[in-house]
PDB file of C-alpha atoms in Angstrom:
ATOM      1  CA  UNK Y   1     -19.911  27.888  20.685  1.00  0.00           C
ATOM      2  CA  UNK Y   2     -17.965  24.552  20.260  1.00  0.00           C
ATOM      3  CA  UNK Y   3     -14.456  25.502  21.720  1.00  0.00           C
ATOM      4  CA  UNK Y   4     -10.799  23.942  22.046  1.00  0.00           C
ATOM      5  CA  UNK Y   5      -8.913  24.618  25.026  1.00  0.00           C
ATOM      6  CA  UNK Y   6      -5.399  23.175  25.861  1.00  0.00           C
ATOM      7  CA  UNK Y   7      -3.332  23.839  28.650  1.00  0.00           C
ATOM      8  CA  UNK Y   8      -0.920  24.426  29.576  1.00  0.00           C
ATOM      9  CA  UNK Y   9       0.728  26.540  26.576  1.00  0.00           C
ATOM     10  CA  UNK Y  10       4.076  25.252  27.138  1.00  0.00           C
ATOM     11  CA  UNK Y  11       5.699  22.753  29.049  1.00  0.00           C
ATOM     12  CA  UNK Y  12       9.382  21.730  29.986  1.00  0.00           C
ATOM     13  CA  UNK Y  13       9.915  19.236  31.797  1.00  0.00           C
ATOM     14  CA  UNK Y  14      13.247  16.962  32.822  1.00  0.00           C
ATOM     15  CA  UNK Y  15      13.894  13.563  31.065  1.00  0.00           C
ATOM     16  CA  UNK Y  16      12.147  10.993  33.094  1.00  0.00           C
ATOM     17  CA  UNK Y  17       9.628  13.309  34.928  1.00  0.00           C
ATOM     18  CA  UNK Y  18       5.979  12.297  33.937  1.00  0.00           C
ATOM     19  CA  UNK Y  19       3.376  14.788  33.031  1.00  0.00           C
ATOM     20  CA  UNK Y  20       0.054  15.651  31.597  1.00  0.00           C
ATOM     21  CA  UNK Y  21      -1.428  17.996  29.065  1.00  0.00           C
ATOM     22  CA  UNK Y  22      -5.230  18.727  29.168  1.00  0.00           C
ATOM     23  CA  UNK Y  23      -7.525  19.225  26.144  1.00  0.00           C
ATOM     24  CA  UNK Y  24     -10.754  20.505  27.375  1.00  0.00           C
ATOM     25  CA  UNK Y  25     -13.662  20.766  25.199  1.00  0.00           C
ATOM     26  CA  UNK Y  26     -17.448  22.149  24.462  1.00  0.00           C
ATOM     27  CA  UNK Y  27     -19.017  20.548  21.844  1.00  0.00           C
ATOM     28  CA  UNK Y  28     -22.774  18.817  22.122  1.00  0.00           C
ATOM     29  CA  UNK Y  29     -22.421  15.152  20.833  1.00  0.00           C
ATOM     30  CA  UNK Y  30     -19.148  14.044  20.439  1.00  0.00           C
ATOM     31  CA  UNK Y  31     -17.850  11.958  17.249  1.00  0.00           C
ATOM     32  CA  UNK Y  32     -14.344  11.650  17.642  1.00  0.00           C
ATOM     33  CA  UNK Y  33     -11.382  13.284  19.874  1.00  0.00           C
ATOM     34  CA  UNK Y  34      -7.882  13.525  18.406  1.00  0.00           C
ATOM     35  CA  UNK Y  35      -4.483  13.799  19.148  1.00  0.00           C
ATOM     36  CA  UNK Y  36      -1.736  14.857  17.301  1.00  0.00           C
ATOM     37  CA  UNK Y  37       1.844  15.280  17.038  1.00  0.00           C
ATOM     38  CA  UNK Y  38       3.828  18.584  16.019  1.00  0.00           C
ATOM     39  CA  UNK Y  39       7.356  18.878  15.050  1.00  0.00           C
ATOM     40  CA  UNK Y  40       8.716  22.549  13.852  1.00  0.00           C
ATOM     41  CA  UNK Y  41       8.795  22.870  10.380  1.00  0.00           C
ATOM     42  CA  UNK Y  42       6.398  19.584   9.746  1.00  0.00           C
ATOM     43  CA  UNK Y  43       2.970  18.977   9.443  1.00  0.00           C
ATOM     44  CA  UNK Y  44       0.822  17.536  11.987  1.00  0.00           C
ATOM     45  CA  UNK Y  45       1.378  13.453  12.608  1.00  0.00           C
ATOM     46  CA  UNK Y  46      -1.826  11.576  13.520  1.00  0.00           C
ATOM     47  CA  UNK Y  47      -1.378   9.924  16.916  1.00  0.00           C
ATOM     48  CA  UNK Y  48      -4.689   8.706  18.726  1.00  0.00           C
ATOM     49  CA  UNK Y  49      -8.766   8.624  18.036  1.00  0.00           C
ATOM     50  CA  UNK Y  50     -11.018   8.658  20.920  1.00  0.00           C
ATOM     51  CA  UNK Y  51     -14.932   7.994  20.786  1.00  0.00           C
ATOM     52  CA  UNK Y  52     -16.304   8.023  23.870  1.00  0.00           C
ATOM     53  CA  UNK Y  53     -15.907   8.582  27.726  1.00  0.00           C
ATOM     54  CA  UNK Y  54     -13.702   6.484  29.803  1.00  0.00           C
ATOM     55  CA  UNK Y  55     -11.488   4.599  26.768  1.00  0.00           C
ATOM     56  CA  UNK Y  56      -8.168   4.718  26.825  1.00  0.00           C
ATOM     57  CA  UNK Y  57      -5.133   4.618  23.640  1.00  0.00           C
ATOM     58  CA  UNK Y  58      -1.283   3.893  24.151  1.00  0.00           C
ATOM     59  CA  UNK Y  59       1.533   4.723  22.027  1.00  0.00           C
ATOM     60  CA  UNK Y  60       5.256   4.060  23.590  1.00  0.00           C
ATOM     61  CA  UNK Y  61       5.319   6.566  26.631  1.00  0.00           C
ATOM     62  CA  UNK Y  62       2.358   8.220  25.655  1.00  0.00           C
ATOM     63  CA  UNK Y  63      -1.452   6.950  26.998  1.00  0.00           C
ATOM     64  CA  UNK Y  64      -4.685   9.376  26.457  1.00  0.00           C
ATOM     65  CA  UNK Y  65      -7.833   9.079  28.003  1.00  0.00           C
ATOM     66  CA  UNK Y  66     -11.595  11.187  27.647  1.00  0.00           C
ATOM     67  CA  UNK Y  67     -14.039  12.091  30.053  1.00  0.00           C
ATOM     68  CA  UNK Y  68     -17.081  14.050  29.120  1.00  0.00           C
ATOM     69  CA  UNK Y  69     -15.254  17.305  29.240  1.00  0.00           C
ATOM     70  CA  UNK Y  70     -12.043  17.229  28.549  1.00  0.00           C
ATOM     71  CA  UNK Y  71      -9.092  14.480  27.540  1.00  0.00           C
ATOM     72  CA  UNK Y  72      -5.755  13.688  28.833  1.00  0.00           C
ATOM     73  CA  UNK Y  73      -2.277  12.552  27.370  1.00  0.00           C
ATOM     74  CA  UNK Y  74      -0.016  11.292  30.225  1.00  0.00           C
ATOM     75  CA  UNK Y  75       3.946  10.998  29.279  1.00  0.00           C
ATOM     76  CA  UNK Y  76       5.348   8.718  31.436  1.00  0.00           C
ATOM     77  CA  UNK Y  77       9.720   9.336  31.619  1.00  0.00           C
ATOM     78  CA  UNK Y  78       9.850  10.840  29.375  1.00  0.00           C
ATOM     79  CA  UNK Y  79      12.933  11.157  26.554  1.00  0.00           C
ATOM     80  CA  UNK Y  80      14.074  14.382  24.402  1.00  0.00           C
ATOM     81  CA  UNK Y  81      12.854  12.764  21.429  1.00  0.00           C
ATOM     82  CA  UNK Y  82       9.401  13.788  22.885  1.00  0.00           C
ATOM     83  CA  UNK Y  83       9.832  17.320  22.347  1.00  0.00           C
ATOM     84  CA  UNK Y  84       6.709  18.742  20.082  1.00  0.00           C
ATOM     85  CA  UNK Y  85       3.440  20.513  20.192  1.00  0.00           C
ATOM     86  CA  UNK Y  86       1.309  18.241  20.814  1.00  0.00           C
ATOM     87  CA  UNK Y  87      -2.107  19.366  19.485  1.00  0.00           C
ATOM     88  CA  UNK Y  88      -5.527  18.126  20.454  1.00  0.00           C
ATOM     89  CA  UNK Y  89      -8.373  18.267  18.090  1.00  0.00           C
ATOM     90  CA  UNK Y  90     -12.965  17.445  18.402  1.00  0.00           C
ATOM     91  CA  UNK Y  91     -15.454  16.456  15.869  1.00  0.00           C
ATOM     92  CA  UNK Y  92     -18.716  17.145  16.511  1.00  0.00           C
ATOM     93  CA  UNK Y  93     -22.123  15.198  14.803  1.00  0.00           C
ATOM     94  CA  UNK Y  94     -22.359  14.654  11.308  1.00  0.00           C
ATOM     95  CA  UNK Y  95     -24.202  17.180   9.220  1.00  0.00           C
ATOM     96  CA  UNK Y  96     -24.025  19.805  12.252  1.00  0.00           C
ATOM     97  CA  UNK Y  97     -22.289  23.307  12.306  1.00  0.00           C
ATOM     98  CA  UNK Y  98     -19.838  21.019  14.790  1.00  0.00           C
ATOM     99  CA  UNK Y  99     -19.010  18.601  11.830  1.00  0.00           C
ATOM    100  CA  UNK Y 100     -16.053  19.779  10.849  1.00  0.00           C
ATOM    101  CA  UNK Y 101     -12.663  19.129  12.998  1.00  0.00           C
ATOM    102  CA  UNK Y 102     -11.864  21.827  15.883  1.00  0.00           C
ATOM    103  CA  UNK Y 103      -8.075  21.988  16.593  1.00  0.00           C
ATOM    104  CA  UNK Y 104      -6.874  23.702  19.639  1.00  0.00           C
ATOM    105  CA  UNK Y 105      -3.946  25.470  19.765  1.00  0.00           C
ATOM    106  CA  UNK Y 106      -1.280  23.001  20.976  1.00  0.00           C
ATOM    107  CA  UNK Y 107       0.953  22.297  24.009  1.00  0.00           C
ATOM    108  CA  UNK Y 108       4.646  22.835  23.424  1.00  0.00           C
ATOM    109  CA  UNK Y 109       6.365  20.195  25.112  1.00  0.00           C
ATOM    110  CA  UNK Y 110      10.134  20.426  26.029  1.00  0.00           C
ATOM    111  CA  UNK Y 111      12.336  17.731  27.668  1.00  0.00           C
ATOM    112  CA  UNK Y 112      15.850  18.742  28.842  1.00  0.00           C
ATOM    113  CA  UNK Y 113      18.323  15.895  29.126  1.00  0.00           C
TER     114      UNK Y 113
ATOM    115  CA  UNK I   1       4.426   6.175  -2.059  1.00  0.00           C
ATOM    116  CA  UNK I   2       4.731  10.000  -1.613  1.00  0.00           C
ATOM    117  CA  UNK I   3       1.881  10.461   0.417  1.00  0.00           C
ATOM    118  CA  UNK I   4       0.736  13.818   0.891  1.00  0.00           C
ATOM    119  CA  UNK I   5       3.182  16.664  -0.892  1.00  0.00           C
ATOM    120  CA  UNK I   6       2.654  20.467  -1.327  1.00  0.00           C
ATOM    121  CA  UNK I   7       4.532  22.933  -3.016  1.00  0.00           C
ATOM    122  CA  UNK I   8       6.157  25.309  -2.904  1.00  0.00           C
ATOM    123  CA  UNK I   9       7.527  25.145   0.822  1.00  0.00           C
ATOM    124  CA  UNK I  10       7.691  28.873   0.719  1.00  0.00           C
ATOM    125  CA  UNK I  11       6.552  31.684  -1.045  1.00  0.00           C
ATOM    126  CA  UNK I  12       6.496  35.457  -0.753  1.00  0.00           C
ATOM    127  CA  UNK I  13       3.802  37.270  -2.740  1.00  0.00           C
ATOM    128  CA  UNK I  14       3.157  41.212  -2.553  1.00  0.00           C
ATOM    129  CA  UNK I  15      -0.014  42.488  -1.684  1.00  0.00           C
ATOM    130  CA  UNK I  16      -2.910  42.100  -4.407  1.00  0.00           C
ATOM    131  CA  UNK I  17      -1.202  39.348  -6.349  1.00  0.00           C
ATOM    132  CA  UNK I  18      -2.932  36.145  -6.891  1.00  0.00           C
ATOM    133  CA  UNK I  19      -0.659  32.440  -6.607  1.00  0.00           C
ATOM    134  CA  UNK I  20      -1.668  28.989  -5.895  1.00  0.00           C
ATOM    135  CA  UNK I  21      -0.636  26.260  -3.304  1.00  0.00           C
ATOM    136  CA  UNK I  22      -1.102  22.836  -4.891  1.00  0.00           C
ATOM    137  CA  UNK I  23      -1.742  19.379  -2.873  1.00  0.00           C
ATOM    138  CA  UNK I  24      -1.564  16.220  -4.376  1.00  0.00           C
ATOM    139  CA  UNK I  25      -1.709  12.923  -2.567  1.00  0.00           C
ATOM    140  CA  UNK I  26      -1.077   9.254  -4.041  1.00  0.00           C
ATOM    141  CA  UNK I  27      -3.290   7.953  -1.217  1.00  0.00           C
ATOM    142  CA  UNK I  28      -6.558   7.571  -2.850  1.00  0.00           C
ATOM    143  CA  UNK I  29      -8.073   9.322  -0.066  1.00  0.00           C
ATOM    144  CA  UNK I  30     -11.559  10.284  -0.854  1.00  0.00           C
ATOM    145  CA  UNK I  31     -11.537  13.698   1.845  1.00  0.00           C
ATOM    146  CA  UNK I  32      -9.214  16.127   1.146  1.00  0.00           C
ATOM    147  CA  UNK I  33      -8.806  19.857   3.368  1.00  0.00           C
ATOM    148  CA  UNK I  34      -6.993  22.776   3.792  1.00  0.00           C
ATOM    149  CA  UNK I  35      -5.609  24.807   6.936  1.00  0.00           C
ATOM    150  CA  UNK I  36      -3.634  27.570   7.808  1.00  0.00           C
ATOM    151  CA  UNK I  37      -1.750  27.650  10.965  1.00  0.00           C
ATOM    152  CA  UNK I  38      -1.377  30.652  12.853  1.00  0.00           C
ATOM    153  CA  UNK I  39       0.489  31.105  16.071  1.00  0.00           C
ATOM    154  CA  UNK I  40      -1.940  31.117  18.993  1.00  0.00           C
ATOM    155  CA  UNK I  41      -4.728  29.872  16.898  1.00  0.00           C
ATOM    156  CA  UNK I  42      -4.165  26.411  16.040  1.00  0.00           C
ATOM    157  CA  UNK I  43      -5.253  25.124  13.176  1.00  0.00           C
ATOM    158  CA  UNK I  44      -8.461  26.317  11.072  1.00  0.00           C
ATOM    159  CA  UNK I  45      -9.865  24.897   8.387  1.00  0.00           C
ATOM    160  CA  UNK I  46     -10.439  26.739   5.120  1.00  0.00           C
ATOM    161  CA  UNK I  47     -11.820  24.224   2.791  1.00  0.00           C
ATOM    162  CA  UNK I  48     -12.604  20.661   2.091  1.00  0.00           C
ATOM    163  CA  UNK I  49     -13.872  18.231  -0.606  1.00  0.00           C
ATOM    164  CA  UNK I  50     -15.356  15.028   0.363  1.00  0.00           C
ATOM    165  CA  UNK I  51     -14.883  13.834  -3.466  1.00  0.00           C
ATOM    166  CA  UNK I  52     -14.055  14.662  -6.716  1.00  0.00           C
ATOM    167  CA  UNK I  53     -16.130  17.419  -7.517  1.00  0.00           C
ATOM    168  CA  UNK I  54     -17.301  18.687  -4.403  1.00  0.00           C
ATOM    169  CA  UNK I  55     -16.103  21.257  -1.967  1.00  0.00           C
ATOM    170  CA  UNK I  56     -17.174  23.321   0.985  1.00  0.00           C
ATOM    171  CA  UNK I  57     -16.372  25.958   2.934  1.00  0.00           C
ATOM    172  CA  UNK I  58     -14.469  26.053   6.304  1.00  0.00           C
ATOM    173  CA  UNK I  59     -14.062  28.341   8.758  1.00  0.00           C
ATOM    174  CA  UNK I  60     -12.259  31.142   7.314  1.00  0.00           C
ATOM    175  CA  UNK I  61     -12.756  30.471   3.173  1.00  0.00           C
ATOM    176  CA  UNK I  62     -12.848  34.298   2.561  1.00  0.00           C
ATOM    177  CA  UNK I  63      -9.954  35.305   0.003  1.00  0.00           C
ATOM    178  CA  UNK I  64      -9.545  31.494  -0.803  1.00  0.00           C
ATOM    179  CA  UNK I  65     -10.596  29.749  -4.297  1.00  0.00           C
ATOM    180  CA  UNK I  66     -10.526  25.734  -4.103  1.00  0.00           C
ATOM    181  CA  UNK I  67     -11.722  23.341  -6.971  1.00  0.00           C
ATOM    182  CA  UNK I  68     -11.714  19.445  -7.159  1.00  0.00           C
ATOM    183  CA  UNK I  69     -11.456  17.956 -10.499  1.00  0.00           C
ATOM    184  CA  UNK I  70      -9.601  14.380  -9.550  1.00  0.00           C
ATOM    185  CA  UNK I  71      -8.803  12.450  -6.523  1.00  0.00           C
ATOM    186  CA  UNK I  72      -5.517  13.119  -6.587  1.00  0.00           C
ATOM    187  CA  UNK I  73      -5.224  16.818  -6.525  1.00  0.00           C
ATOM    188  CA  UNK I  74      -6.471  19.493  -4.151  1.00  0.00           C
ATOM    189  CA  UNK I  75      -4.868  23.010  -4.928  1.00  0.00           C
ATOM    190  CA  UNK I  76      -5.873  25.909  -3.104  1.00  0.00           C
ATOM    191  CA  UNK I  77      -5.914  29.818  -4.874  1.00  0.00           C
ATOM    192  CA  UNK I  78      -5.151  33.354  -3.152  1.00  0.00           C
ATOM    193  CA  UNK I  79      -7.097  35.626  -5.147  1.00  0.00           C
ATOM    194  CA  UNK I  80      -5.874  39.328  -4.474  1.00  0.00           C
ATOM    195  CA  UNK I  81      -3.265  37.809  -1.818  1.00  0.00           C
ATOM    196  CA  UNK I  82      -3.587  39.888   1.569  1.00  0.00           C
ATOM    197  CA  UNK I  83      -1.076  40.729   5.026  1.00  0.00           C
ATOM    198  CA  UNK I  84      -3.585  38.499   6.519  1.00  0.00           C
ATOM    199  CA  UNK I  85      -2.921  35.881   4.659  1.00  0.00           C
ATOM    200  CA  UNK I  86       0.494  35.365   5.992  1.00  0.00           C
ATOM    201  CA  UNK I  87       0.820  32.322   7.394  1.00  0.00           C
ATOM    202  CA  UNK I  88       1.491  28.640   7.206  1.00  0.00           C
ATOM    203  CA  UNK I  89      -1.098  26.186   4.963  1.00  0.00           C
ATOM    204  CA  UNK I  90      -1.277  22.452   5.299  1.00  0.00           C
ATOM    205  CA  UNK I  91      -3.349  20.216   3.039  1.00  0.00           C
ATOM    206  CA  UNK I  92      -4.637  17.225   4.903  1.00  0.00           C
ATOM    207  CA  UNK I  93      -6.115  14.080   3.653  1.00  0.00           C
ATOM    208  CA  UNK I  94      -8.213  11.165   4.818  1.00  0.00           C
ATOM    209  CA  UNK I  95      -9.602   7.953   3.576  1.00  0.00           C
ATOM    210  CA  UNK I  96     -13.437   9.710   3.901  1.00  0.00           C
ATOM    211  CA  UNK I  97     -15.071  12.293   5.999  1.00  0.00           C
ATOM    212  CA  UNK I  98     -15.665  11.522   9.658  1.00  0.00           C
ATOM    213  CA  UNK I  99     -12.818   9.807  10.104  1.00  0.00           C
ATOM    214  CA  UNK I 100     -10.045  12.321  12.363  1.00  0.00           C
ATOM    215  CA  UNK I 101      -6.801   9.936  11.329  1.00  0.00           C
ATOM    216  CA  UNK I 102      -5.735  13.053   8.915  1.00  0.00           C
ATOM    217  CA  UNK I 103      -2.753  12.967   6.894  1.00  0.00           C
ATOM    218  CA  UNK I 104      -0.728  16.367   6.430  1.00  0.00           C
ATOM    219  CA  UNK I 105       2.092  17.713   3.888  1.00  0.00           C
ATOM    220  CA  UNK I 106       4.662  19.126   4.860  1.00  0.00           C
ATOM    221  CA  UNK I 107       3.331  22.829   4.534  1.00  0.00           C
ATOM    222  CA  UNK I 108       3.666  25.796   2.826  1.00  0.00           C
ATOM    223  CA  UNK I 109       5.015  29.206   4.363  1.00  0.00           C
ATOM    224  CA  UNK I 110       3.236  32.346   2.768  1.00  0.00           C
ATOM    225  CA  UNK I 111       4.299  35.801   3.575  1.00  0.00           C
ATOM    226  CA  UNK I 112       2.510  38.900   1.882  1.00  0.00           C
ATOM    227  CA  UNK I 113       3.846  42.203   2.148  1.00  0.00           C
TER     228      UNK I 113
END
């Protein structure tokens, strides 16, 4: 069964200290990996595509990467304004029962001043 | 430029009534979906159009109604509304389908009692 997994569930961290959440994922044949952006109250906000193994994105403090298995998004120091979930998402091949978009169930992220 | 909107931002509904959750976007996206958002679960998707005209089921359509007659809107109908069914719905949009850059509104919070 194509699956989601992030961990860990929640996070808090101090400003400046550098982390990483892990999405790990099972689905046969990749299309695209996603990460997203969570703030209460507020829809999702788009923040990276990946497509295959070993590339990289960068956004401010923020820089995922994908392996086979699973994907990464490092924070380096960082800031309170960095607080969200921060929710990972897989696509699988076109016109398979994996098609459609798989969204795990999110990292909360917490940064104390 | 609105972008994605949805109303209304909240709603309660008692058991066995029927309501319905509109989307419109200004976007000219061609894929529009639906999700509901419970905690734990992450997202899961309901049901999509890849056009005018067209729509599919997700993961969890039962209970849900969904039509497509324009572009623009995308609303989403509760037919006996449930306990359930609680939860929070975001309509998502993107330019076509394959492509994981999704748009969301800023959701709507149903509670049935």
């Amino acid at each position: 069964e194509d699956q989601v997994t992030q961990s860990p569930e929640a996070l808090r961290l101090q400003e400046g200290e550098s982390s990483s959440l892990n999405c790990s994922y099972t689905v046969s044949g990749l299309r695209g990996l996603f990460w997203y952006r969570q703030d209460p109250g507020k829809g999702p906000e788009f923040l990276f595509t990946l497509y295959s193994a070993g590339e990289e994105k960068e956004k401010e403090r923020l820089k995922a990467t994908l392996t086979k298995k699973e994907s990464f998004l490092h924070i380096t120091a960082p800031k309170p304004e960095d607080s969200a979930t921060y929710l990972c998402a897989v696509q699988g091949p076109r016109y398979s029962s994996a098609s459609k978009i798989i969204f795990g169930s999110g990292t909360r992220l917490s940064i104390r001043p | 430029n609105a972008g994605v909107t949805q109303t209304p931002k909240f709603q309660v509904l008692k058991t066995g009534q029927s309501m319905t959750l509109q989307c419109a976007q200004d976007m000219n996206h061609e894929y529009m979906s639906w999700y509901r958002q419970d905690p734990g679960m992450g997202l899961r998707l309901i049901h999509y159009s890849v056009g005018a005209g067209i729509t599919d089921q997700g993961e969890v359509p039962n209970g849900y109604n969904v039509s497509r007659s324009t572009t623009e809107d995308f609303p989403l109908r509760l037919l006996s509304a449930a306990p359930s069914q609680t939860s929070v719905y975001f309509c998502a949009t993107t330019v076509r389908e394959g492509l994981g850059e999704q748009y969301f509104g800023p959701g709507t919070r149903l509670t049935v009692t």
